[in-house]
PDB file of C-alpha atoms in Angstrom:
ATOM      1  CA  UNK A 272      33.468  50.430 -53.538  1.00  0.00           C
ATOM      2  CA  UNK A 273      35.904  53.301 -53.785  1.00  0.00           C
ATOM      3  CA  UNK A 274      36.474  55.603 -50.828  1.00  0.00           C
ATOM      4  CA  UNK A 275      37.861  59.108 -51.106  1.00  0.00           C
ATOM      5  CA  UNK A 276      39.924  61.032 -48.557  1.00  0.00           C
ATOM      6  CA  UNK A 277      40.797  64.683 -49.088  1.00  0.00           C
ATOM      7  CA  UNK A 278      43.543  66.182 -46.937  1.00  0.00           C
ATOM      8  CA  UNK A 279      43.896  69.963 -46.915  1.00  0.00           C
ATOM      9  CA  UNK A 280      46.332  72.226 -45.128  1.00  0.00           C
ATOM     10  CA  UNK A 281      48.934  74.921 -45.446  1.00  0.00           C
ATOM     11  CA  UNK A 282      52.481  74.482 -46.706  1.00  0.00           C
ATOM     12  CA  UNK A 283      54.734  73.009 -44.041  1.00  0.00           C
ATOM     13  CA  UNK A 284      52.037  71.198 -42.070  1.00  0.00           C
ATOM     14  CA  UNK A 285      52.944  67.731 -43.349  1.00  0.00           C
ATOM     15  CA  UNK A 286      49.877  67.053 -45.436  1.00  0.00           C
ATOM     16  CA  UNK A 287      51.798  65.160 -48.092  1.00  0.00           C
ATOM     17  CA  UNK A 288      53.732  62.983 -45.625  1.00  0.00           C
ATOM     18  CA  UNK A 289      50.456  62.072 -43.938  1.00  0.00           C
ATOM     19  CA  UNK A 290      48.954  61.089 -47.270  1.00  0.00           C
ATOM     20  CA  UNK A 291      51.965  58.980 -48.215  1.00  0.00           C
ATOM     21  CA  UNK A 292      51.805  57.008 -44.969  1.00  0.00           C
ATOM     22  CA  UNK A 293      48.046  56.565 -45.399  1.00  0.00           C
ATOM     23  CA  UNK A 294      48.451  55.406 -49.003  1.00  0.00           C
ATOM     24  CA  UNK A 295      51.206  52.967 -47.998  1.00  0.00           C
ATOM     25  CA  UNK A 296      48.985  51.446 -45.319  1.00  0.00           C
ATOM     26  CA  UNK A 297      46.066  51.127 -47.718  1.00  0.00           C
ATOM     27  CA  UNK A 298      48.285  49.316 -50.216  1.00  0.00           C
ATOM     28  CA  UNK A 299      49.379  46.906 -47.475  1.00  0.00           C
ATOM     29  CA  UNK A 300      45.689  46.261 -46.827  1.00  0.00           C
ATOM     30  CA  UNK A 301      45.372  45.133 -50.453  1.00  0.00           C
ATOM     31  CA  UNK A 302      43.601  48.157 -51.885  1.00  0.00           C
ATOM     32  CA  UNK A 303      44.203  49.724 -55.236  1.00  0.00           C
ATOM     33  CA  UNK A 304      45.272  53.271 -54.287  1.00  0.00           C
ATOM     34  CA  UNK A 305      45.572  56.464 -56.285  1.00  0.00           C
ATOM     35  CA  UNK A 306      46.998  59.641 -54.818  1.00  0.00           C
ATOM     36  CA  UNK A 307      47.564  63.128 -56.127  1.00  0.00           C
ATOM     37  CA  UNK A 308      48.870  66.297 -54.556  1.00  0.00           C
ATOM     38  CA  UNK A 309      48.511  69.975 -55.329  1.00  0.00           C
ATOM     39  CA  UNK A 310      50.855  72.623 -53.951  1.00  0.00           C
ATOM     40  CA  UNK A 311      49.577  76.200 -54.112  1.00  0.00           C
ATOM     41  CA  UNK A 312      52.650  78.305 -53.301  1.00  0.00           C
ATOM     42  CA  UNK A 313      53.199  75.870 -50.461  1.00  0.00           C
ATOM     43  CA  UNK A 314      56.587  77.298 -49.500  1.00  0.00           C
ATOM     44  CA  UNK A 315      54.897  80.667 -48.906  1.00  0.00           C
ATOM     45  CA  UNK A 316      52.105  79.351 -46.727  1.00  0.00           C
ATOM     46  CA  UNK A 317      49.715  78.524 -49.552  1.00  0.00           C
ATOM     47  CA  UNK A 318      47.233  75.683 -49.643  1.00  0.00           C
ATOM     48  CA  UNK A 319      48.362  72.104 -50.040  1.00  0.00           C
ATOM     49  CA  UNK A 320      45.858  69.389 -50.842  1.00  0.00           C
ATOM     50  CA  UNK A 321      46.232  65.698 -51.379  1.00  0.00           C
ATOM     51  CA  UNK A 322      43.638  63.321 -52.624  1.00  0.00           C
ATOM     52  CA  UNK A 323      43.720  59.650 -51.739  1.00  0.00           C
ATOM     53  CA  UNK A 324      41.227  57.236 -53.262  1.00  0.00           C
ATOM     54  CA  UNK A 325      41.181  53.522 -52.533  1.00  0.00           C
ATOM     55  CA  UNK A 326      39.153  50.425 -53.194  1.00  0.00           C
ATOM     56  CA  UNK A 327      39.152  47.265 -55.312  1.00  0.00           C
ATOM     57  CA  UNK A 328      39.917  49.227 -58.490  1.00  0.00           C
ATOM     58  CA  UNK A 329      40.444  52.981 -58.640  1.00  0.00           C
ATOM     59  CA  UNK A 330      40.589  54.690 -62.013  1.00  0.00           C
ATOM     60  CA  UNK A 331      41.351  58.270 -60.980  1.00  0.00           C
ATOM     61  CA  UNK A 332      42.867  60.050 -57.990  1.00  0.00           C
ATOM     62  CA  UNK A 333      40.640  63.083 -58.483  1.00  0.00           C
ATOM     63  CA  UNK A 334      37.914  63.869 -55.976  1.00  0.00           C
ATOM     64  CA  UNK A 335      35.154  66.170 -57.190  1.00  0.00           C
ATOM     65  CA  UNK A 336      32.887  68.438 -55.188  1.00  0.00           C
ATOM     66  CA  UNK A 337      30.604  66.449 -52.922  1.00  0.00           C
ATOM     67  CA  UNK A 338      32.602  63.236 -53.337  1.00  0.00           C
ATOM     68  CA  UNK A 339      34.986  63.030 -50.351  1.00  0.00           C
ATOM     69  CA  UNK A 340      34.028  60.433 -47.759  1.00  0.00           C
ATOM     70  CA  UNK A 341      36.430  62.067 -45.329  1.00  0.00           C
ATOM     71  CA  UNK A 342      37.860  65.587 -45.328  1.00  0.00           C
ATOM     72  CA  UNK A 343      40.841  66.190 -43.061  1.00  0.00           C
ATOM     73  CA  UNK A 344      41.583  69.876 -42.511  1.00  0.00           C
ATOM     74  CA  UNK A 345      44.940  70.699 -40.975  1.00  0.00           C
ATOM     75  CA  UNK A 346      43.813  74.334 -40.484  1.00  0.00           C
ATOM     76  CA  UNK A 347      40.355  75.800 -39.834  1.00  0.00           C
ATOM     77  CA  UNK A 348      40.046  78.163 -42.817  1.00  0.00           C
ATOM     78  CA  UNK A 349      41.075  75.307 -45.089  1.00  0.00           C
ATOM     79  CA  UNK A 350      38.160  73.309 -43.645  1.00  0.00           C
ATOM     80  CA  UNK A 351      35.760  76.054 -44.727  1.00  0.00           C
ATOM     81  CA  UNK A 352      37.415  76.418 -48.127  1.00  0.00           C
ATOM     82  CA  UNK A 353      37.172  72.713 -48.942  1.00  0.00           C
ATOM     83  CA  UNK A 354      33.877  71.841 -47.224  1.00  0.00           C
ATOM     84  CA  UNK A 355      31.979  71.669 -50.552  1.00  0.00           C
ATOM     85  CA  UNK A 356      34.117  68.642 -51.476  1.00  0.00           C
ATOM     86  CA  UNK A 357      32.742  66.606 -48.535  1.00  0.00           C
ATOM     87  CA  UNK A 358      29.876  64.315 -49.478  1.00  0.00           C
ATOM     88  CA  UNK A 359      26.598  64.422 -47.597  1.00  0.00           C
ATOM     89  CA  UNK A 360      27.016  62.149 -44.586  1.00  0.00           C
ATOM     90  CA  UNK A 361      30.815  62.296 -44.826  1.00  0.00           C
ATOM     91  CA  UNK A 362      33.203  62.806 -41.937  1.00  0.00           C
ATOM     92  CA  UNK A 363      35.048  66.058 -41.307  1.00  0.00           C
ATOM     93  CA  UNK A 364      38.188  66.008 -39.166  1.00  0.00           C
ATOM     94  CA  UNK A 365      39.323  69.510 -38.185  1.00  0.00           C
ATOM     95  CA  UNK A 366      42.501  70.642 -36.543  1.00  0.00           C
ATOM     96  CA  UNK A 367      41.304  73.520 -34.353  1.00  0.00           C
ATOM     97  CA  UNK A 368      44.339  75.541 -35.302  1.00  0.00           C
ATOM     98  CA  UNK A 369      44.838  78.886 -37.026  1.00  0.00           C
ATOM     99  CA  UNK A 370      47.517  79.916 -39.501  1.00  0.00           C
ATOM    100  CA  UNK A 371      47.312  83.542 -40.537  1.00  0.00           C
ATOM    101  CA  UNK A 372      47.588  84.515 -44.179  1.00  0.00           C
ATOM    102  CA  UNK A 373      49.599  87.575 -45.218  1.00  0.00           C
ATOM    103  CA  UNK A 374      46.512  89.853 -45.378  1.00  0.00           C
ATOM    104  CA  UNK A 375      45.632  88.843 -41.806  1.00  0.00           C
ATOM    105  CA  UNK A 376      49.213  89.353 -40.650  1.00  0.00           C
ATOM    106  CA  UNK A 377      49.331  92.842 -42.176  1.00  0.00           C
ATOM    107  CA  UNK A 378      45.959  93.792 -40.686  1.00  0.00           C
ATOM    108  CA  UNK A 379      44.252  94.131 -44.062  1.00  0.00           C
ATOM    109  CA  UNK A 380      41.805  91.348 -43.144  1.00  0.00           C
ATOM    110  CA  UNK A 381      40.604  89.644 -39.993  1.00  0.00           C
ATOM    111  CA  UNK A 382      40.840  85.926 -39.394  1.00  0.00           C
ATOM    112  CA  UNK A 383      37.247  84.618 -39.589  1.00  0.00           C
ATOM    113  CA  UNK A 384      35.556  83.978 -36.263  1.00  0.00           C
ATOM    114  CA  UNK A 385      33.261  81.108 -35.379  1.00  0.00           C
ATOM    115  CA  UNK A 386      34.621  78.671 -37.937  1.00  0.00           C
ATOM    116  CA  UNK A 387      34.165  75.555 -35.813  1.00  0.00           C
ATOM    117  CA  UNK A 388      30.580  76.574 -35.006  1.00  0.00           C
ATOM    118  CA  UNK A 389      29.845  77.053 -38.725  1.00  0.00           C
ATOM    119  CA  UNK A 390      31.329  73.647 -39.503  1.00  0.00           C
ATOM    120  CA  UNK A 391      29.378  71.944 -36.718  1.00  0.00           C
ATOM    121  CA  UNK A 392      26.142  73.367 -38.165  1.00  0.00           C
ATOM    122  CA  UNK A 393      27.021  72.213 -41.672  1.00  0.00           C
ATOM    123  CA  UNK A 394      28.327  68.700 -41.009  1.00  0.00           C
ATOM    124  CA  UNK A 395      26.667  65.878 -39.119  1.00  0.00           C
ATOM    125  CA  UNK A 396      29.815  63.879 -38.371  1.00  0.00           C
ATOM    126  CA  UNK A 397      32.656  66.133 -37.292  1.00  0.00           C
ATOM    127  CA  UNK A 398      35.729  65.487 -35.172  1.00  0.00           C
ATOM    128  CA  UNK A 399      37.377  68.629 -33.818  1.00  0.00           C
ATOM    129  CA  UNK A 400      40.650  68.561 -31.929  1.00  0.00           C
ATOM    130  CA  UNK A 401      43.679  70.763 -31.509  1.00  0.00           C
ATOM    131  CA  UNK A 402      46.270  68.426 -33.003  1.00  0.00           C
ATOM    132  CA  UNK A 403      48.869  71.211 -32.892  1.00  0.00           C
ATOM    133  CA  UNK A 404      48.541  71.526 -29.116  1.00  0.00           C
ATOM    134  CA  UNK A 405      48.595  67.754 -28.649  1.00  0.00           C
ATOM    135  CA  UNK A 406      51.769  67.541 -30.726  1.00  0.00           C
ATOM    136  CA  UNK A 407      53.364  70.520 -28.963  1.00  0.00           C
ATOM    137  CA  UNK A 408      52.633  68.925 -25.585  1.00  0.00           C
ATOM    138  CA  UNK A 409      54.381  65.777 -26.825  1.00  0.00           C
ATOM    139  CA  UNK A 410      57.479  67.730 -27.855  1.00  0.00           C
ATOM    140  CA  UNK A 411      56.982  69.405 -31.244  1.00  0.00           C
ATOM    141  CA  UNK A 412      54.110  71.052 -33.065  1.00  0.00           C
ATOM    142  CA  UNK A 413      55.535  69.583 -36.275  1.00  0.00           C
ATOM    143  CA  UNK A 414      54.041  66.207 -35.332  1.00  0.00           C
ATOM    144  CA  UNK A 415      50.478  67.573 -35.630  1.00  0.00           C
ATOM    145  CA  UNK A 416      50.137  65.834 -38.980  1.00  0.00           C
ATOM    146  CA  UNK A 417      50.816  62.464 -37.386  1.00  0.00           C
ATOM    147  CA  UNK A 418      48.265  63.173 -34.649  1.00  0.00           C
ATOM    148  CA  UNK A 419      45.757  63.788 -37.447  1.00  0.00           C
ATOM    149  CA  UNK A 420      46.868  60.577 -39.183  1.00  0.00           C
ATOM    150  CA  UNK A 421      46.016  58.644 -36.020  1.00  0.00           C
ATOM    151  CA  UNK A 422      42.570  60.254 -35.905  1.00  0.00           C
ATOM    152  CA  UNK A 423      42.044  59.501 -39.603  1.00  0.00           C
ATOM    153  CA  UNK A 424      43.113  55.847 -39.365  1.00  0.00           C
ATOM    154  CA  UNK A 425      40.660  55.352 -36.523  1.00  0.00           C
ATOM    155  CA  UNK A 426      37.858  57.238 -38.303  1.00  0.00           C
ATOM    156  CA  UNK A 427      38.321  55.056 -41.391  1.00  0.00           C
ATOM    157  CA  UNK A 428      38.198  51.907 -39.260  1.00  0.00           C
ATOM    158  CA  UNK A 429      41.705  50.917 -40.337  1.00  0.00           C
ATOM    159  CA  UNK A 430      42.971  50.415 -36.791  1.00  0.00           C
ATOM    160  CA  UNK A 431      42.059  46.741 -36.450  1.00  0.00           C
ATOM    161  CA  UNK A 432      44.549  44.068 -35.508  1.00  0.00           C
ATOM    162  CA  UNK A 433      44.486  42.728 -39.079  1.00  0.00           C
ATOM    163  CA  UNK A 434      45.650  46.083 -40.430  1.00  0.00           C
ATOM    164  CA  UNK A 435      49.158  47.232 -41.225  1.00  0.00           C
ATOM    165  CA  UNK A 436      51.606  48.155 -38.497  1.00  0.00           C
ATOM    166  CA  UNK A 437      50.899  51.893 -38.596  1.00  0.00           C
ATOM    167  CA  UNK A 438      53.488  52.708 -35.946  1.00  0.00           C
ATOM    168  CA  UNK A 439      56.170  50.970 -37.983  1.00  0.00           C
ATOM    169  CA  UNK A 440      55.092  52.864 -41.091  1.00  0.00           C
ATOM    170  CA  UNK A 441      55.175  56.185 -39.247  1.00  0.00           C
ATOM    171  CA  UNK A 442      58.668  55.404 -37.940  1.00  0.00           C
ATOM    172  CA  UNK A 443      59.862  54.468 -41.459  1.00  0.00           C
ATOM    173  CA  UNK A 444      58.655  57.778 -42.925  1.00  0.00           C
ATOM    174  CA  UNK A 445      60.008  60.334 -40.451  1.00  0.00           C
ATOM    175  CA  UNK A 446      63.599  61.374 -39.635  1.00  0.00           C
ATOM    176  CA  UNK A 447      65.385  58.990 -37.264  1.00  0.00           C
ATOM    177  CA  UNK A 448      65.588  61.523 -34.460  1.00  0.00           C
ATOM    178  CA  UNK A 449      61.832  62.099 -34.499  1.00  0.00           C
ATOM    179  CA  UNK A 450      60.591  58.507 -34.622  1.00  0.00           C
ATOM    180  CA  UNK A 451      59.604  58.193 -30.959  1.00  0.00           C
ATOM    181  CA  UNK A 452      57.890  61.584 -30.953  1.00  0.00           C
ATOM    182  CA  UNK A 453      55.858  60.741 -34.048  1.00  0.00           C
ATOM    183  CA  UNK A 454      54.959  57.300 -32.681  1.00  0.00           C
ATOM    184  CA  UNK A 455      53.566  59.007 -29.562  1.00  0.00           C
ATOM    185  CA  UNK A 456      51.765  61.524 -31.788  1.00  0.00           C
ATOM    186  CA  UNK A 457      50.115  58.734 -33.781  1.00  0.00           C
ATOM    187  CA  UNK A 458      48.975  56.976 -30.605  1.00  0.00           C
ATOM    188  CA  UNK A 459      47.635  60.267 -29.233  1.00  0.00           C
ATOM    189  CA  UNK A 460      45.615  60.721 -32.416  1.00  0.00           C
ATOM    190  CA  UNK A 461      44.260  57.188 -32.217  1.00  0.00           C
ATOM    191  CA  UNK A 462      43.127  57.856 -28.651  1.00  0.00           C
ATOM    192  CA  UNK A 463      41.828  61.384 -29.190  1.00  0.00           C
TER     193      UNK A 463
END
């Protein structure tokens, strides 16, 4: 059986790093893993998506509409934008965090209201948390991606004692000066 995880966010949120750590852990668990990433003007705050598929044998990294077992949204509008990719009965993990696009910043548009409520009506299994606040409370908002990784690992049931050493993998993939912070962020996500 192949499982599909779609991670969506905005440039600079660490979506790709999160996916790389996840893919590395899945490989250590013995899965065949395929990953792809799409950057939409990421350096200017555009969408960034990564697709991770794993199982005994995976032939393509691409996840079609209605095929994601888990959708991880690093920002609320991105959750709405990518919701059609989540399969019926899938799990939605949402960072209750807002990043304003240029039209919102200039006042040409308003940031949508009631996003979490819309998502809760549309999805049966949803996990909502403010990973940005959790990370900021730990020392840096930049670790919000690792908080979300902890939530994701737990949601996928990959947190067992027979699994890879996720904390070690997190430490190996972040700058040396941020290893302790990101380790705490991962643990916070696992316990959220």
